[in-house]
């Protein structure tokens, strides 16, 4: 059952071949037996899930069938879930229970999905390896000595290991696509504003976007339709109408012109390059035209990102002060002492590093040189993409510069770590939608193919991804650890 | 030797139904922390959504003072840690405010002066820290957190406390006219910071300023400014320089004292709030608001002078308070009452009692209807104005109904000349010494005789007739 896709499970449930309770129990059992090797979940919500599943089963028996009735789901622990722990991977929120549901959570609950657990992540989504989580590293299911990527490492690893058919993630600089690439699953980051950010604990508000992990493009499309749309609680969410992505992506594939940024291939790892070029060949044979394009400024993306994201995070994380919720230090002398101790104890090293960088970048006298400059670079990057999309339908490249690295390999070298996002950050800076899907392996570790689209062109991205998965079988490969 | 230069930053709480970025209610006085939702508490994951009502109110203000209304003004985050600031930043407007420029006229001793406005911007209020509830801990009440404010910033164009207070009063009156704030200073709906510096007489170079924070009454503003001017003058006189700093006015000691110096000042690390879009304002919206503007104080003043023939002095008093001017007009509505006499009554009798009890118009125990009834009885000479004053005091103090008093107690003015003649004759007979004095030129004694007759008639004598009779009889 765990090898079935969301689309297949949907049919099983609707045709009453399996009940939601049975399905829930099946995945809970798998998590209980396999996740000790991965640590991809921070909390299991078994009791809650069974109650939900029973409710859904009752509805199904009465003929009321919600669009995703009874399908198990894992929520990244960055989404606020009413009555359930929401830790954001931090000691700061170790015991935090949200009083409300994030819009994404609300929408998927309404669609009938059953939350089975909350997945592990880098602390406050800051990291590219899932090593900054207060709740321990997540391991890559393909080789547990390797990282799964981050920050949505738990969501990616759990889908890769078939512990869950789908999960949610968030992507600020690559936090969905990079772990999807490193664990061999599909992950989509929609256009900024496509999905409400309400209830998603903010890291960098102008870059954060919620998305989905699944094993197939079709499943991504199914879930994306349900989380997208305008939310009156999020002023930055778009009023643009939401298409039926599933229907759109399954329509007959029509020829596309695809851009390959020369900068992405410059100095690229040989194997990654080979695998990538192989996928181009396959697509070329199947109705795609390719064109070399240039995104000169995308190289500046990481630098601009490392100013904008910490700047916003330094402000977003100010609310964690020990006064109203979250960790509060004991035995403090006065309010300043309370702030200092609570924050020193509650935040991990990477979070502190980014708060410091961001505070510095926004300080009087440095604001123009750092924050404003970074915003200008952002504009230039956006303009370059806009130019490119005048000539091509989509842009293609590798998602990450390499396959997964070993746990501990880069944890003491922040710059090397930040460079894992070199191909992903510029799309966040430009607010564009992008997706990663499996395209092959380097040795035994998966590699991801990134498809970048113009604003609100998710349907085009999914259409190409679905087409690719019709003519290749990389997405069907599974790690040994997942069993049969 | 020194000239003072004063600029004011006025914080006005807007009386929107809900908060500026959340649906929580803004009512004052609710039990602590009952009017703060997840957004006001700065819970993880929440987002602000701008309340359009607050935007409309800010635009109204801008139109009223002739400002430019800026399209695409931007909300920024002002970052600092404080327990009653839940998010660790205040959402305010920094580089691009919604209202730019504008002016306010003040009149002092009949002389007009224009005070220019720099800007007015929208922002959210903080919560309140309560330090006297528990012995060793402070408490936080977040009911006020997120209440919409406009901060109105003037140019440093006022020269003394009198001008500053007049300017403040005019803004206070204006926001009430516009219906955008209740202007309640005790409840903190209207408060100001004063920037004060001294410069050499005739010099154009501004001196170092001190900012006095959070003053919440006209009287305190006056004394705070005067004290600060004096303090700075003493420093400059002895050849020292003023330190740029933030000071607090302590009304109990009537002094200002240092809060923090420039060196200790926060670096607020302002940057545009990524959670909010620039505020887009269409020309149509501005036009629509313009066409629905209420009558403003200056227009009402002109109208009162023309329509009712009131003096400028009386008009300014009536018009300075929108509710008072409405109280006045309600009395005149559908009646033949003399506007001048009505204005006099309000200014001398009503305001005297109101001031004594610190009551604002909406809390007056006497309704405009009841006062109208009372004044009509004076006008048709049923009762004397002396009687009317007594009745009015009873109405005010005991909330008695004027009909009950006048009708039930058979209160009537004695206008019978024959009856009054007798009394007047008696008084003259019994006070022959005063009569002599009067006749030898002490005109002022007429009042004494009137008083005596009134006493005799228990205040019911018609003063007009009494005056007439006395004047005639005393001539002889």
PDB file of N, CA and C in Angstrom, chain B residues 281-365:
ATOM      1  N   UNK B 281      -3.903  53.613  -3.215  1.00  0.00           N
ATOM      2  CA  UNK B 281      -5.057  54.501  -3.013  1.00  0.00           C
ATOM      3  C   UNK B 281      -5.451  55.113  -4.353  1.00  0.00           C
ATOM      4  N   UNK B 282      -6.676  54.861  -4.758  1.00  0.00           N
ATOM      5  CA  UNK B 282      -7.102  55.370  -6.055  1.00  0.00           C
ATOM      6  C   UNK B 282      -7.594  56.812  -5.915  1.00  0.00           C
ATOM      7  N   UNK B 283      -7.524  57.540  -7.017  1.00  0.00           N
ATOM      8  CA  UNK B 283      -8.021  58.913  -7.031  1.00  0.00           C
ATOM      9  C   UNK B 283      -9.521  58.918  -6.742  1.00  0.00           C
ATOM     10  N   UNK B 284     -10.222  57.884  -7.212  1.00  0.00           N
ATOM     11  CA  UNK B 284     -11.670  57.811  -6.972  1.00  0.00           C
ATOM     12  C   UNK B 284     -11.976  57.755  -5.473  1.00  0.00           C
ATOM     13  N   UNK B 285     -11.174  56.964  -4.764  1.00  0.00           N
ATOM     14  CA  UNK B 285     -11.404  56.846  -3.325  1.00  0.00           C
ATOM     15  C   UNK B 285     -11.230  58.207  -2.659  1.00  0.00           C
ATOM     16  N   UNK B 286     -10.160  58.906  -3.053  1.00  0.00           N
ATOM     17  CA  UNK B 286      -9.910  60.229  -2.470  1.00  0.00           C
ATOM     18  C   UNK B 286     -11.088  61.156  -2.767  1.00  0.00           C
ATOM     19  N   UNK B 287     -11.568  61.123  -4.019  1.00  0.00           N
ATOM     20  CA  UNK B 287     -12.701  61.978  -4.400  1.00  0.00           C
ATOM     21  C   UNK B 287     -13.947  61.625  -3.593  1.00  0.00           C
ATOM     22  N   UNK B 288     -14.149  60.321  -3.428  1.00  0.00           N
ATOM     23  CA  UNK B 288     -15.329  59.876  -2.686  1.00  0.00           C
ATOM     24  C   UNK B 288     -15.283  60.377  -1.241  1.00  0.00           C
ATOM     25  N   UNK B 289     -14.093  60.263  -0.632  1.00  0.00           N
ATOM     26  CA  UNK B 289     -13.959  60.727   0.751  1.00  0.00           C
ATOM     27  C   UNK B 289     -14.153  62.241   0.809  1.00  0.00           C
ATOM     28  N   UNK B 290     -13.577  62.930  -0.171  1.00  0.00           N
ATOM     29  CA  UNK B 290     -13.707  64.396  -0.229  1.00  0.00           C
ATOM     30  C   UNK B 290     -15.165  64.820  -0.258  1.00  0.00           C
ATOM     31  N   UNK B 291     -15.964  64.100  -1.039  1.00  0.00           N
ATOM     32  CA  UNK B 291     -17.347  64.520  -1.196  1.00  0.00           C
ATOM     33  C   UNK B 291     -18.183  64.190   0.039  1.00  0.00           C
ATOM     34  N   UNK B 292     -17.623  63.406   0.945  1.00  0.00           N
ATOM     35  CA  UNK B 292     -18.364  63.064   2.159  1.00  0.00           C
ATOM     36  C   UNK B 292     -17.761  63.667   3.420  1.00  0.00           C
ATOM     37  N   UNK B 293     -16.970  64.725   3.242  1.00  0.00           N
ATOM     38  CA  UNK B 293     -16.322  65.316   4.418  1.00  0.00           C
ATOM     39  C   UNK B 293     -17.341  66.067   5.265  1.00  0.00           C
ATOM     40  N   UNK B 294     -17.243  65.943   6.577  1.00  0.00           N
ATOM     41  CA  UNK B 294     -18.129  66.725   7.446  1.00  0.00           C
ATOM     42  C   UNK B 294     -17.701  68.190   7.437  1.00  0.00           C
ATOM     43  N   UNK B 295     -18.569  69.085   7.985  1.00  0.00           N
ATOM     44  CA  UNK B 295     -18.200  70.496   8.108  1.00  0.00           C
ATOM     45  C   UNK B 295     -17.040  70.611   9.103  1.00  0.00           C
ATOM     46  N   UNK B 296     -15.998  71.337   8.708  1.00  0.00           N
ATOM     47  CA  UNK B 296     -14.816  71.438   9.559  1.00  0.00           C
ATOM     48  C   UNK B 296     -14.862  72.708  10.397  1.00  0.00           C
ATOM     49  N   UNK B 297     -14.043  72.775  11.460  1.00  0.00           N
ATOM     50  CA  UNK B 297     -14.122  73.898  12.395  1.00  0.00           C
ATOM     51  C   UNK B 297     -14.068  75.268  11.715  1.00  0.00           C
ATOM     52  N   UNK B 298     -13.180  75.457  10.751  1.00  0.00           N
ATOM     53  CA  UNK B 298     -13.038  76.786  10.152  1.00  0.00           C
ATOM     54  C   UNK B 298     -14.311  77.187   9.404  1.00  0.00           C
ATOM     55  N   UNK B 299     -14.908  76.238   8.698  1.00  0.00           N
ATOM     56  CA  UNK B 299     -16.135  76.534   7.960  1.00  0.00           C
ATOM     57  C   UNK B 299     -17.279  76.803   8.933  1.00  0.00           C
ATOM     58  N   UNK B 300     -17.301  76.020   9.998  1.00  0.00           N
ATOM     59  CA  UNK B 300     -18.384  76.196  10.967  1.00  0.00           C
ATOM     60  C   UNK B 300     -18.274  77.554  11.649  1.00  0.00           C
ATOM     61  N   UNK B 301     -17.041  77.970  11.889  1.00  0.00           N
ATOM     62  CA  UNK B 301     -16.808  79.258  12.548  1.00  0.00           C
ATOM     63  C   UNK B 301     -17.404  80.390  11.686  1.00  0.00           C
ATOM     64  N   UNK B 302     -17.054  80.391  10.419  1.00  0.00           N
ATOM     65  CA  UNK B 302     -17.576  81.410   9.505  1.00  0.00           C
ATOM     66  C   UNK B 302     -19.096  81.369   9.491  1.00  0.00           C
ATOM     67  N   UNK B 303     -19.633  80.171   9.424  1.00  0.00           N
ATOM     68  CA  UNK B 303     -21.085  80.040   9.364  1.00  0.00           C
ATOM     69  C   UNK B 303     -21.748  80.587  10.630  1.00  0.00           C
ATOM     70  N   UNK B 304     -21.197  80.238  11.801  1.00  0.00           N
ATOM     71  CA  UNK B 304     -21.793  80.700  13.059  1.00  0.00           C
ATOM     72  C   UNK B 304     -21.819  82.228  13.121  1.00  0.00           C
ATOM     73  N   UNK B 305     -20.709  82.833  12.688  1.00  0.00           N
ATOM     74  CA  UNK B 305     -20.645  84.304  12.737  1.00  0.00           C
ATOM     75  C   UNK B 305     -21.705  84.892  11.811  1.00  0.00           C
ATOM     76  N   UNK B 306     -21.797  84.336  10.604  1.00  0.00           N
ATOM     77  CA  UNK B 306     -22.753  84.881   9.628  1.00  0.00           C
ATOM     78  C   UNK B 306     -24.194  84.542   9.970  1.00  0.00           C
ATOM     79  N   UNK B 307     -24.427  83.282  10.283  1.00  0.00           N
ATOM     80  CA  UNK B 307     -25.802  82.826  10.465  1.00  0.00           C
ATOM     81  C   UNK B 307     -26.405  83.293  11.784  1.00  0.00           C
ATOM     82  N   UNK B 308     -25.592  83.321  12.850  1.00  0.00           N
ATOM     83  CA  UNK B 308     -26.157  83.612  14.171  1.00  0.00           C
ATOM     84  C   UNK B 308     -25.740  84.973  14.703  1.00  0.00           C
ATOM     85  N   UNK B 309     -24.857  85.644  13.966  1.00  0.00           N
ATOM     86  CA  UNK B 309     -24.411  86.957  14.419  1.00  0.00           C
ATOM     87  C   UNK B 309     -23.627  86.903  15.718  1.00  0.00           C
ATOM     88  N   UNK B 310     -22.929  85.812  15.952  1.00  0.00           N
ATOM     89  CA  UNK B 310     -22.152  85.690  17.191  1.00  0.00           C
ATOM     90  C   UNK B 310     -20.816  86.411  17.048  1.00  0.00           C
ATOM     91  N   UNK B 311     -20.230  86.740  18.189  1.00  0.00           N
ATOM     92  CA  UNK B 311     -18.906  87.360  18.148  1.00  0.00           C
ATOM     93  C   UNK B 311     -17.882  86.266  17.813  1.00  0.00           C
ATOM     94  N   UNK B 312     -16.707  86.686  17.329  1.00  0.00           N
ATOM     95  CA  UNK B 312     -15.663  85.730  16.998  1.00  0.00           C
ATOM     96  C   UNK B 312     -15.247  84.971  18.257  1.00  0.00           C
ATOM     97  N   UNK B 313     -15.181  85.717  19.364  1.00  0.00           N
ATOM     98  CA  UNK B 313     -14.759  85.123  20.633  1.00  0.00           C
ATOM     99  C   UNK B 313     -15.691  83.972  21.027  1.00  0.00           C
ATOM    100  N   UNK B 314     -16.988  84.263  21.050  1.00  0.00           N
ATOM    101  CA  UNK B 314     -17.964  83.234  21.419  1.00  0.00           C
ATOM    102  C   UNK B 314     -17.918  82.067  20.445  1.00  0.00           C
ATOM    103  N   UNK B 315     -17.784  82.395  19.156  1.00  0.00           N
ATOM    104  CA  UNK B 315     -17.781  81.349  18.128  1.00  0.00           C
ATOM    105  C   UNK B 315     -16.625  80.382  18.338  1.00  0.00           C
ATOM    106  N   UNK B 316     -15.462  80.942  18.608  1.00  0.00           N
ATOM    107  CA  UNK B 316     -14.295  80.066  18.783  1.00  0.00           C
ATOM    108  C   UNK B 316     -14.519  79.085  19.919  1.00  0.00           C
ATOM    109  N   UNK B 317     -15.117  79.583  20.993  1.00  0.00           N
ATOM    110  CA  UNK B 317     -15.375  78.690  22.134  1.00  0.00           C
ATOM    111  C   UNK B 317     -16.345  77.575  21.727  1.00  0.00           C
ATOM    112  N   UNK B 318     -17.414  77.945  21.067  1.00  0.00           N
ATOM    113  CA  UNK B 318     -18.428  76.939  20.709  1.00  0.00           C
ATOM    114  C   UNK B 318     -17.903  75.944  19.689  1.00  0.00           C
ATOM    115  N   UNK B 319     -17.134  76.460  18.734  1.00  0.00           N
ATOM    116  CA  UNK B 319     -16.743  75.636  17.598  1.00  0.00           C
ATOM    117  C   UNK B 319     -15.541  74.739  17.923  1.00  0.00           C
ATOM    118  N   UNK B 320     -14.779  75.106  18.956  1.00  0.00           N
ATOM    119  CA  UNK B 320     -13.565  74.338  19.262  1.00  0.00           C
ATOM    120  C   UNK B 320     -13.903  72.882  19.600  1.00  0.00           C
ATOM    121  N   UNK B 321     -15.138  72.660  20.033  1.00  0.00           N
ATOM    122  CA  UNK B 321     -15.542  71.312  20.408  1.00  0.00           C
ATOM    123  C   UNK B 321     -16.762  70.955  19.561  1.00  0.00           C
ATOM    124  N   UNK B 322     -16.581  69.950  18.716  1.00  0.00           N
ATOM    125  CA  UNK B 322     -17.664  69.621  17.795  1.00  0.00           C
ATOM    126  C   UNK B 322     -18.965  69.334  18.539  1.00  0.00           C
ATOM    127  N   UNK B 323     -18.862  68.580  19.614  1.00  0.00           N
ATOM    128  CA  UNK B 323     -20.072  68.206  20.337  1.00  0.00           C
ATOM    129  C   UNK B 323     -20.740  69.423  20.964  1.00  0.00           C
ATOM    130  N   UNK B 324     -19.915  70.367  21.422  1.00  0.00           N
ATOM    131  CA  UNK B 324     -20.478  71.576  22.030  1.00  0.00           C
ATOM    132  C   UNK B 324     -21.226  72.402  20.970  1.00  0.00           C
ATOM    133  N   UNK B 325     -20.627  72.495  19.796  1.00  0.00           N
ATOM    134  CA  UNK B 325     -21.272  73.269  18.732  1.00  0.00           C
ATOM    135  C   UNK B 325     -22.582  72.601  18.324  1.00  0.00           C
ATOM    136  N   UNK B 326     -22.616  71.285  18.385  1.00  0.00           N
ATOM    137  CA  UNK B 326     -23.852  70.569  18.048  1.00  0.00           C
ATOM    138  C   UNK B 326     -24.904  70.744  19.142  1.00  0.00           C
ATOM    139  N   UNK B 327     -24.447  70.778  20.376  1.00  0.00           N
ATOM    140  CA  UNK B 327     -25.313  71.018  21.532  1.00  0.00           C
ATOM    141  C   UNK B 327     -26.001  72.376  21.356  1.00  0.00           C
ATOM    142  N   UNK B 328     -25.172  73.353  20.975  1.00  0.00           N
ATOM    143  CA  UNK B 328     -25.671  74.709  20.745  1.00  0.00           C
ATOM    144  C   UNK B 328     -26.724  74.712  19.632  1.00  0.00           C
ATOM    145  N   UNK B 329     -26.394  74.085  18.532  1.00  0.00           N
ATOM    146  CA  UNK B 329     -27.322  74.122  17.394  1.00  0.00           C
ATOM    147  C   UNK B 329     -28.586  73.311  17.655  1.00  0.00           C
ATOM    148  N   UNK B 330     -28.462  72.260  18.455  1.00  0.00           N
ATOM    149  CA  UNK B 330     -29.660  71.484  18.791  1.00  0.00           C
ATOM    150  C   UNK B 330     -30.664  72.325  19.574  1.00  0.00           C
ATOM    151  N   UNK B 331     -30.145  73.237  20.411  1.00  0.00           N
ATOM    152  CA  UNK B 331     -31.034  74.088  21.194  1.00  0.00           C
ATOM    153  C   UNK B 331     -31.787  75.061  20.265  1.00  0.00           C
ATOM    154  N   UNK B 332     -31.040  75.545  19.263  1.00  0.00           N
ATOM    155  CA  UNK B 332     -31.653  76.534  18.370  1.00  0.00           C
ATOM    156  C   UNK B 332     -32.614  75.913  17.364  1.00  0.00           C
ATOM    157  N   UNK B 333     -32.434  74.627  17.138  1.00  0.00           N
ATOM    158  CA  UNK B 333     -33.237  73.971  16.101  1.00  0.00           C
ATOM    159  C   UNK B 333     -34.733  74.092  16.395  1.00  0.00           C
ATOM    160  N   UNK B 334     -35.514  74.512  15.397  1.00  0.00           N
ATOM    161  CA  UNK B 334     -36.978  74.664  15.536  1.00  0.00           C
ATOM    162  C   UNK B 334     -37.352  75.497  16.750  1.00  0.00           C
ATOM    163  N   UNK B 335     -36.653  76.562  17.014  1.00  0.00           N
ATOM    164  CA  UNK B 335     -37.054  77.429  18.116  1.00  0.00           C
ATOM    165  C   UNK B 335     -36.777  78.879  17.740  1.00  0.00           C
ATOM    166  N   UNK B 336     -37.394  79.797  18.477  1.00  0.00           N
ATOM    167  CA  UNK B 336     -37.181  81.216  18.189  1.00  0.00           C
ATOM    168  C   UNK B 336     -36.150  81.809  19.123  1.00  0.00           C
ATOM    169  N   UNK B 337     -35.442  80.934  19.842  1.00  0.00           N
ATOM    170  CA  UNK B 337     -34.487  81.452  20.823  1.00  0.00           C
ATOM    171  C   UNK B 337     -33.445  82.342  20.161  1.00  0.00           C
ATOM    172  N   UNK B 338     -33.037  83.341  20.911  1.00  0.00           N
ATOM    173  CA  UNK B 338     -32.008  84.240  20.430  1.00  0.00           C
ATOM    174  C   UNK B 338     -30.646  83.515  20.489  1.00  0.00           C
ATOM    175  N   UNK B 339     -29.969  83.424  19.355  1.00  0.00           N
ATOM    176  CA  UNK B 339     -28.697  82.685  19.334  1.00  0.00           C
ATOM    177  C   UNK B 339     -27.664  83.287  20.286  1.00  0.00           C
ATOM    178  N   UNK B 340     -27.640  84.588  20.347  1.00  0.00           N
ATOM    179  CA  UNK B 340     -26.644  85.259  21.184  1.00  0.00           C
ATOM    180  C   UNK B 340     -26.865  84.908  22.660  1.00  0.00           C
ATOM    181  N   UNK B 341     -28.173  84.984  23.059  1.00  0.00           N
ATOM    182  CA  UNK B 341     -28.515  84.659  24.445  1.00  0.00           C
ATOM    183  C   UNK B 341     -28.206  83.182  24.732  1.00  0.00           C
ATOM    184  N   UNK B 342     -28.506  82.327  23.775  1.00  0.00           N
ATOM    185  CA  UNK B 342     -28.224  80.893  23.941  1.00  0.00           C
ATOM    186  C   UNK B 342     -26.726  80.656  24.087  1.00  0.00           C
ATOM    187  N   UNK B 343     -25.939  81.308  23.233  1.00  0.00           N
ATOM    188  CA  UNK B 343     -24.482  81.156  23.299  1.00  0.00           C
ATOM    189  C   UNK B 343     -23.974  81.621  24.652  1.00  0.00           C
ATOM    190  N   UNK B 344     -24.503  82.759  25.122  1.00  0.00           N
ATOM    191  CA  UNK B 344     -24.085  83.266  26.426  1.00  0.00           C
ATOM    192  C   UNK B 344     -24.364  82.259  27.528  1.00  0.00           C
ATOM    193  N   UNK B 345     -25.548  81.700  27.466  1.00  0.00           N
ATOM    194  CA  UNK B 345     -25.927  80.717  28.467  1.00  0.00           C
ATOM    195  C   UNK B 345     -24.960  79.545  28.486  1.00  0.00           C
ATOM    196  N   UNK B 346     -24.640  79.053  27.313  1.00  0.00           N
ATOM    197  CA  UNK B 346     -23.740  77.892  27.249  1.00  0.00           C
ATOM    198  C   UNK B 346     -22.357  78.281  27.780  1.00  0.00           C
ATOM    199  N   UNK B 347     -21.880  79.426  27.313  1.00  0.00           N
ATOM    200  CA  UNK B 347     -20.511  79.785  27.671  1.00  0.00           C
ATOM    201  C   UNK B 347     -20.388  80.102  29.164  1.00  0.00           C
ATOM    202  N   UNK B 348     -21.379  80.816  29.730  1.00  0.00           N
ATOM    203  CA  UNK B 348     -21.230  81.168  31.138  1.00  0.00           C
ATOM    204  C   UNK B 348     -21.748  80.084  32.070  1.00  0.00           C
ATOM    205  N   UNK B 349     -22.968  79.645  31.877  1.00  0.00           N
ATOM    206  CA  UNK B 349     -23.554  78.694  32.836  1.00  0.00           C
ATOM    207  C   UNK B 349     -23.107  77.255  32.604  1.00  0.00           C
ATOM    208  N   UNK B 350     -23.318  76.781  31.382  1.00  0.00           N
ATOM    209  CA  UNK B 350     -23.065  75.354  31.110  1.00  0.00           C
ATOM    210  C   UNK B 350     -21.579  75.036  31.255  1.00  0.00           C
ATOM    211  N   UNK B 351     -20.742  75.831  30.603  1.00  0.00           N
ATOM    212  CA  UNK B 351     -19.312  75.507  30.646  1.00  0.00           C
ATOM    213  C   UNK B 351     -18.733  75.649  32.050  1.00  0.00           C
ATOM    214  N   UNK B 352     -19.308  76.583  32.847  1.00  0.00           N
ATOM    215  CA  UNK B 352     -18.797  76.735  34.203  1.00  0.00           C
ATOM    216  C   UNK B 352     -18.981  75.438  34.983  1.00  0.00           C
ATOM    217  N   UNK B 353     -20.190  74.883  34.904  1.00  0.00           N
ATOM    218  CA  UNK B 353     -20.439  73.634  35.630  1.00  0.00           C
ATOM    219  C   UNK B 353     -19.675  72.458  35.008  1.00  0.00           C
ATOM    220  N   UNK B 354     -19.592  72.472  33.685  1.00  0.00           N
ATOM    221  CA  UNK B 354     -18.897  71.371  32.999  1.00  0.00           C
ATOM    222  C   UNK B 354     -17.430  71.349  33.413  1.00  0.00           C
ATOM    223  N   UNK B 355     -16.827  72.528  33.478  1.00  0.00           N
ATOM    224  CA  UNK B 355     -15.422  72.592  33.853  1.00  0.00           C
ATOM    225  C   UNK B 355     -15.226  72.156  35.288  1.00  0.00           C
ATOM    226  N   UNK B 356     -16.155  72.574  36.138  1.00  0.00           N
ATOM    227  CA  UNK B 356     -16.043  72.218  37.546  1.00  0.00           C
ATOM    228  C   UNK B 356     -16.058  70.695  37.710  1.00  0.00           C
ATOM    229  N   UNK B 357     -16.889  70.037  36.917  1.00  0.00           N
ATOM    230  CA  UNK B 357     -17.014  68.575  37.050  1.00  0.00           C
ATOM    231  C   UNK B 357     -16.184  67.795  36.028  1.00  0.00           C
ATOM    232  N   UNK B 358     -15.365  68.504  35.245  1.00  0.00           N
ATOM    233  CA  UNK B 358     -14.545  67.851  34.204  1.00  0.00           C
ATOM    234  C   UNK B 358     -15.382  66.985  33.277  1.00  0.00           C
ATOM    235  N   UNK B 359     -16.508  67.506  32.853  1.00  0.00           N
ATOM    236  CA  UNK B 359     -17.375  66.692  31.996  1.00  0.00           C
ATOM    237  C   UNK B 359     -17.241  67.117  30.536  1.00  0.00           C
ATOM    238  N   UNK B 360     -17.236  66.129  29.654  1.00  0.00           N
ATOM    239  CA  UNK B 360     -17.308  66.474  28.241  1.00  0.00           C
ATOM    240  C   UNK B 360     -18.768  66.407  27.821  1.00  0.00           C
ATOM    241  N   UNK B 361     -19.063  66.991  26.656  1.00  0.00           N
ATOM    242  CA  UNK B 361     -20.452  67.231  26.264  1.00  0.00           C
ATOM    243  C   UNK B 361     -21.313  65.974  26.358  1.00  0.00           C
ATOM    244  N   UNK B 362     -20.738  64.854  25.915  1.00  0.00           N
ATOM    245  CA  UNK B 362     -21.574  63.647  25.894  1.00  0.00           C
ATOM    246  C   UNK B 362     -21.959  63.197  27.308  1.00  0.00           C
ATOM    247  N   UNK B 363     -21.260  63.702  28.308  1.00  0.00           N
ATOM    248  CA  UNK B 363     -21.578  63.329  29.686  1.00  0.00           C
ATOM    249  C   UNK B 363     -22.372  64.399  30.430  1.00  0.00           C
ATOM    250  N   UNK B 364     -22.788  65.454  29.728  1.00  0.00           N
ATOM    251  CA  UNK B 364     -23.577  66.491  30.401  1.00  0.00           C
ATOM    252  C   UNK B 364     -24.855  65.889  30.967  1.00  0.00           C
ATOM    253  N   UNK B 365     -25.188  66.228  32.221  1.00  0.00           N
ATOM    254  CA  UNK B 365     -26.435  65.681  32.781  1.00  0.00           C
ATOM    255  C   UNK B 365     -27.673  66.386  32.211  1.00  0.00           C
TER     256      UNK B 365
END
